């Protein structure tokens, strides 16, 4: 069980690092564009590469952000309960999230598959198969789905979901 926990945590952190790498890439592209303008040259395809990098930077770290309680959760209803009722409500919310993120993951990979099957190419200055930049949406949502399923399993075994653990840790550090 410890090996699985270590593997999953490594997977979530890897998604965060990949997202961070794309943010660094965006910064480098913008820097190259600024320098290019000053010396009278153009960085071809920088707009397309930046747009694809923004998508990857947004989707790849979803699971890590979720596990660290970095996403906004509306707990107006759930916070009124405690004990078994609260645990049941949390499981219902997690199951609902799993359904919607699962559908998003399916749709993302369906889009990637369609782009691959039909040979869709980008329209910008850099022509590449569209499935390549679209893959980050599928992979990011898949990691997010795994993180939610991870929390469902932990909750069913009597543990606290990761976002609650992270919130408890944050509360302890603030006091």
Short mmCIF file of C-alpha atoms in Angstrom, two decimals:
data_model
loop_
_atom_site.label_atom_id
_atom_site.label_comp_id
_atom_site.label_asym_id
_atom_site.label_seq_id
_atom_site.Cartn_x
_atom_site.Cartn_y
_atom_site.Cartn_z
CA UNK A 1 0.00 0.00 0.00
CA UNK A 2 2.89 2.37 0.78
CA UNK A 3 4.36 1.76 -2.66
CA UNK A 4 1.06 2.64 -4.32
CA UNK A 5 0.79 5.82 -2.20
CA UNK A 6 4.35 6.80 -3.15
CA UNK A 7 3.68 6.09 -6.84
CA UNK A 8 0.46 8.13 -6.88
CA UNK A 9 2.02 11.04 -5.00
CA UNK A 10 4.94 10.99 -7.43
CA UNK A 11 2.48 11.03 -10.32
CA UNK A 12 0.66 14.08 -8.91
CA UNK A 13 3.93 15.94 -8.29
CA UNK A 14 5.12 15.07 -11.80
CA UNK A 15 1.97 16.68 -13.22
CA UNK A 16 2.71 19.82 -11.19
CA UNK A 17 6.31 19.94 -12.40
CA UNK A 18 5.22 19.46 -16.00
CA UNK A 19 2.76 22.35 -15.59
CA UNK A 20 5.52 24.47 -14.07
CA UNK A 21 7.85 23.59 -16.96
CA UNK A 22 5.24 24.88 -19.39
CA UNK A 23 5.01 28.14 -17.42
CA UNK A 24 8.79 28.49 -17.68
CA UNK A 25 8.45 27.77 -21.40
CA UNK A 26 5.89 30.56 -21.72
CA UNK A 27 8.30 32.95 -20.02
CA UNK A 28 11.11 31.91 -22.35
CA UNK A 29 8.89 32.34 -25.41
CA UNK A 30 7.84 35.82 -24.31
CA UNK A 31 11.47 36.74 -23.60
CA UNK A 32 12.49 35.45 -27.04
CA UNK A 33 9.73 37.51 -28.67
CA UNK A 34 10.81 40.69 -26.85
CA UNK A 35 14.47 40.17 -27.74
CA UNK A 36 13.48 39.21 -31.31
CA UNK A 37 11.59 42.46 -31.77
CA UNK A 38 14.59 44.46 -30.56
CA UNK A 39 16.92 42.81 -33.04
CA UNK A 40 14.40 42.83 -35.88
CA UNK A 41 13.45 39.16 -36.07
CA UNK A 42 10.31 37.18 -35.39
CA UNK A 43 9.89 34.03 -33.30
CA UNK A 44 7.74 31.97 -35.63
CA UNK A 45 4.84 30.19 -34.01
CA UNK A 46 5.38 31.75 -30.60
CA UNK A 47 1.68 32.62 -30.28
CA UNK A 48 0.61 29.03 -30.98
CA UNK A 49 3.26 27.56 -28.71
CA UNK A 50 2.28 29.97 -25.94
CA UNK A 51 -1.42 29.10 -26.28
CA UNK A 52 -0.72 25.36 -26.15
CA UNK A 53 1.61 25.88 -23.19
CA UNK A 54 -1.08 27.81 -21.30
CA UNK A 55 -3.46 24.87 -21.76
CA UNK A 56 -0.85 22.38 -20.55
CA UNK A 57 0.08 24.63 -17.62
CA UNK A 58 -3.58 24.75 -16.62
CA UNK A 59 -4.45 21.06 -16.96
CA UNK A 60 -1.32 19.14 -15.93
CA UNK A 61 -1.18 20.35 -12.30
CA UNK A 62 -4.93 19.87 -11.62
CA UNK A 63 -4.44 16.71 -9.54
CA UNK A 64 -1.65 18.19 -7.43
CA UNK A 65 -3.58 21.41 -6.84
CA UNK A 66 -6.65 19.40 -5.83
CA UNK A 67 -4.67 17.25 -3.40
CA UNK A 68 -3.04 20.29 -1.80
CA UNK A 69 -6.48 21.91 -1.28
CA UNK A 70 -5.54 24.64 -3.74
CA UNK A 71 -8.83 24.64 -5.61
CA UNK A 72 -11.85 26.56 -4.42
CA UNK A 73 -14.39 24.29 -2.74
CA UNK A 74 -17.83 25.49 -1.81
CA UNK A 75 -18.56 23.81 1.51
CA UNK A 76 -21.57 25.86 2.52
CA UNK A 77 -23.79 22.79 2.87
CA UNK A 78 -21.26 20.13 3.88
CA UNK A 79 -19.70 22.16 6.71
CA UNK A 80 -23.02 22.06 8.57
CA UNK A 81 -22.66 18.32 9.11
CA UNK A 82 -20.26 16.16 11.10
CA UNK A 83 -19.53 12.50 11.67
CA UNK A 84 -21.10 9.86 9.44
CA UNK A 85 -23.40 12.35 7.70
CA UNK A 86 -20.43 14.53 6.76
CA UNK A 87 -18.47 11.51 5.52
CA UNK A 88 -21.45 10.44 3.40
CA UNK A 89 -21.84 13.94 1.99
CA UNK A 90 -18.11 14.08 1.15
CA UNK A 91 -18.40 10.74 -0.64
CA UNK A 92 -21.41 11.97 -2.62
CA UNK A 93 -19.50 15.10 -3.64
CA UNK A 94 -16.46 13.03 -4.60
CA UNK A 95 -18.62 10.61 -6.61
CA UNK A 96 -20.23 13.54 -8.42
CA UNK A 97 -16.81 15.04 -9.13
CA UNK A 98 -15.59 11.66 -10.37
CA UNK A 99 -18.52 11.48 -12.79
CA UNK A 100 -17.96 14.95 -14.25
CA UNK A 101 -14.16 14.73 -14.37
CA UNK A 102 -14.49 11.23 -15.84
CA UNK A 103 -16.73 12.61 -18.58
CA UNK A 104 -14.26 15.47 -19.18
CA UNK A 105 -11.41 12.95 -19.40
CA UNK A 106 -13.34 10.78 -21.83
CA UNK A 107 -14.20 13.82 -23.95
CA UNK A 108 -10.61 15.04 -23.95
CA UNK A 109 -9.22 11.71 -25.12
CA UNK A 110 -12.05 11.42 -27.65
CA UNK A 111 -10.97 14.82 -29.05
CA UNK A 112 -7.35 13.64 -29.17
CA UNK A 113 -8.40 10.42 -30.90
CA UNK A 114 -10.49 12.33 -33.48
CA UNK A 115 -7.59 14.70 -34.21
CA UNK A 116 -5.25 11.73 -34.62
CA UNK A 117 -7.74 9.76 -36.74
CA UNK A 118 -8.56 12.65 -39.07
CA UNK A 119 -4.99 13.96 -39.25
CA UNK A 120 -5.94 17.43 -37.97
CA UNK A 121 -3.10 19.92 -38.24
CA UNK A 122 -2.68 23.32 -36.61
CA UNK A 123 -3.40 26.42 -38.70
CA UNK A 124 -0.60 28.64 -37.42
CA UNK A 125 2.94 29.29 -38.55
CA UNK A 126 4.07 26.01 -37.01
CA UNK A 127 2.10 23.13 -38.49
CA UNK A 128 1.95 20.16 -36.15
CA UNK A 129 -0.63 17.44 -35.55
CA UNK A 130 -3.24 18.86 -33.15
CA UNK A 131 -3.38 15.71 -31.05
CA UNK A 132 0.03 16.57 -29.60
CA UNK A 133 -0.97 19.77 -27.76
CA UNK A 134 -4.45 18.37 -27.05
CA UNK A 135 -2.91 15.43 -25.21
CA UNK A 136 -2.13 17.64 -22.20
CA UNK A 137 -5.87 18.13 -21.62
CA UNK A 138 -6.48 14.38 -21.56
CA UNK A 139 -3.47 13.59 -19.39
CA UNK A 140 -4.18 16.41 -16.95
CA UNK A 141 -7.82 15.43 -16.50
CA UNK A 142 -6.83 11.76 -16.20
CA UNK A 143 -4.46 12.62 -13.35
CA UNK A 144 -7.25 14.66 -11.76
CA UNK A 145 -9.66 11.72 -12.11
CA UNK A 146 -7.12 9.37 -10.51
CA UNK A 147 -6.69 11.82 -7.61
CA UNK A 148 -10.45 11.93 -7.02
CA UNK A 149 -10.70 8.12 -7.18
CA UNK A 150 -7.75 7.98 -4.78
CA UNK A 151 -9.66 10.15 -2.30
CA UNK A 152 -12.79 8.02 -2.69
CA UNK A 153 -10.78 4.89 -1.88
CA UNK A 154 -9.14 6.56 1.13
CA UNK A 155 -12.53 7.79 2.37
CA UNK A 156 -14.12 4.37 1.98
CA UNK A 157 -11.29 2.90 4.07
CA UNK A 158 -12.02 5.41 6.84
CA UNK A 159 -9.35 7.98 6.06
CA UNK A 160 -9.59 11.68 5.29
CA UNK A 161 -9.58 12.91 1.70
CA UNK A 162 -6.34 14.62 0.68
CA UNK A 163 -7.84 18.11 0.56
CA UNK A 164 -8.98 17.77 4.18
CA UNK A 165 -5.53 16.56 5.24
CA UNK A 166 -3.94 19.50 3.42
CA UNK A 167 -6.39 21.93 5.05
CA UNK A 168 -5.59 20.49 8.49
CA UNK A 169 -1.86 20.87 7.82
CA UNK A 170 -2.35 24.46 6.68
CA UNK A 171 -4.43 25.26 9.77
CA UNK A 172 -1.70 23.84 12.04
CA UNK A 173 0.98 25.94 10.35
CA UNK A 174 -1.05 29.13 10.79
CA UNK A 175 -1.43 28.68 14.55
#
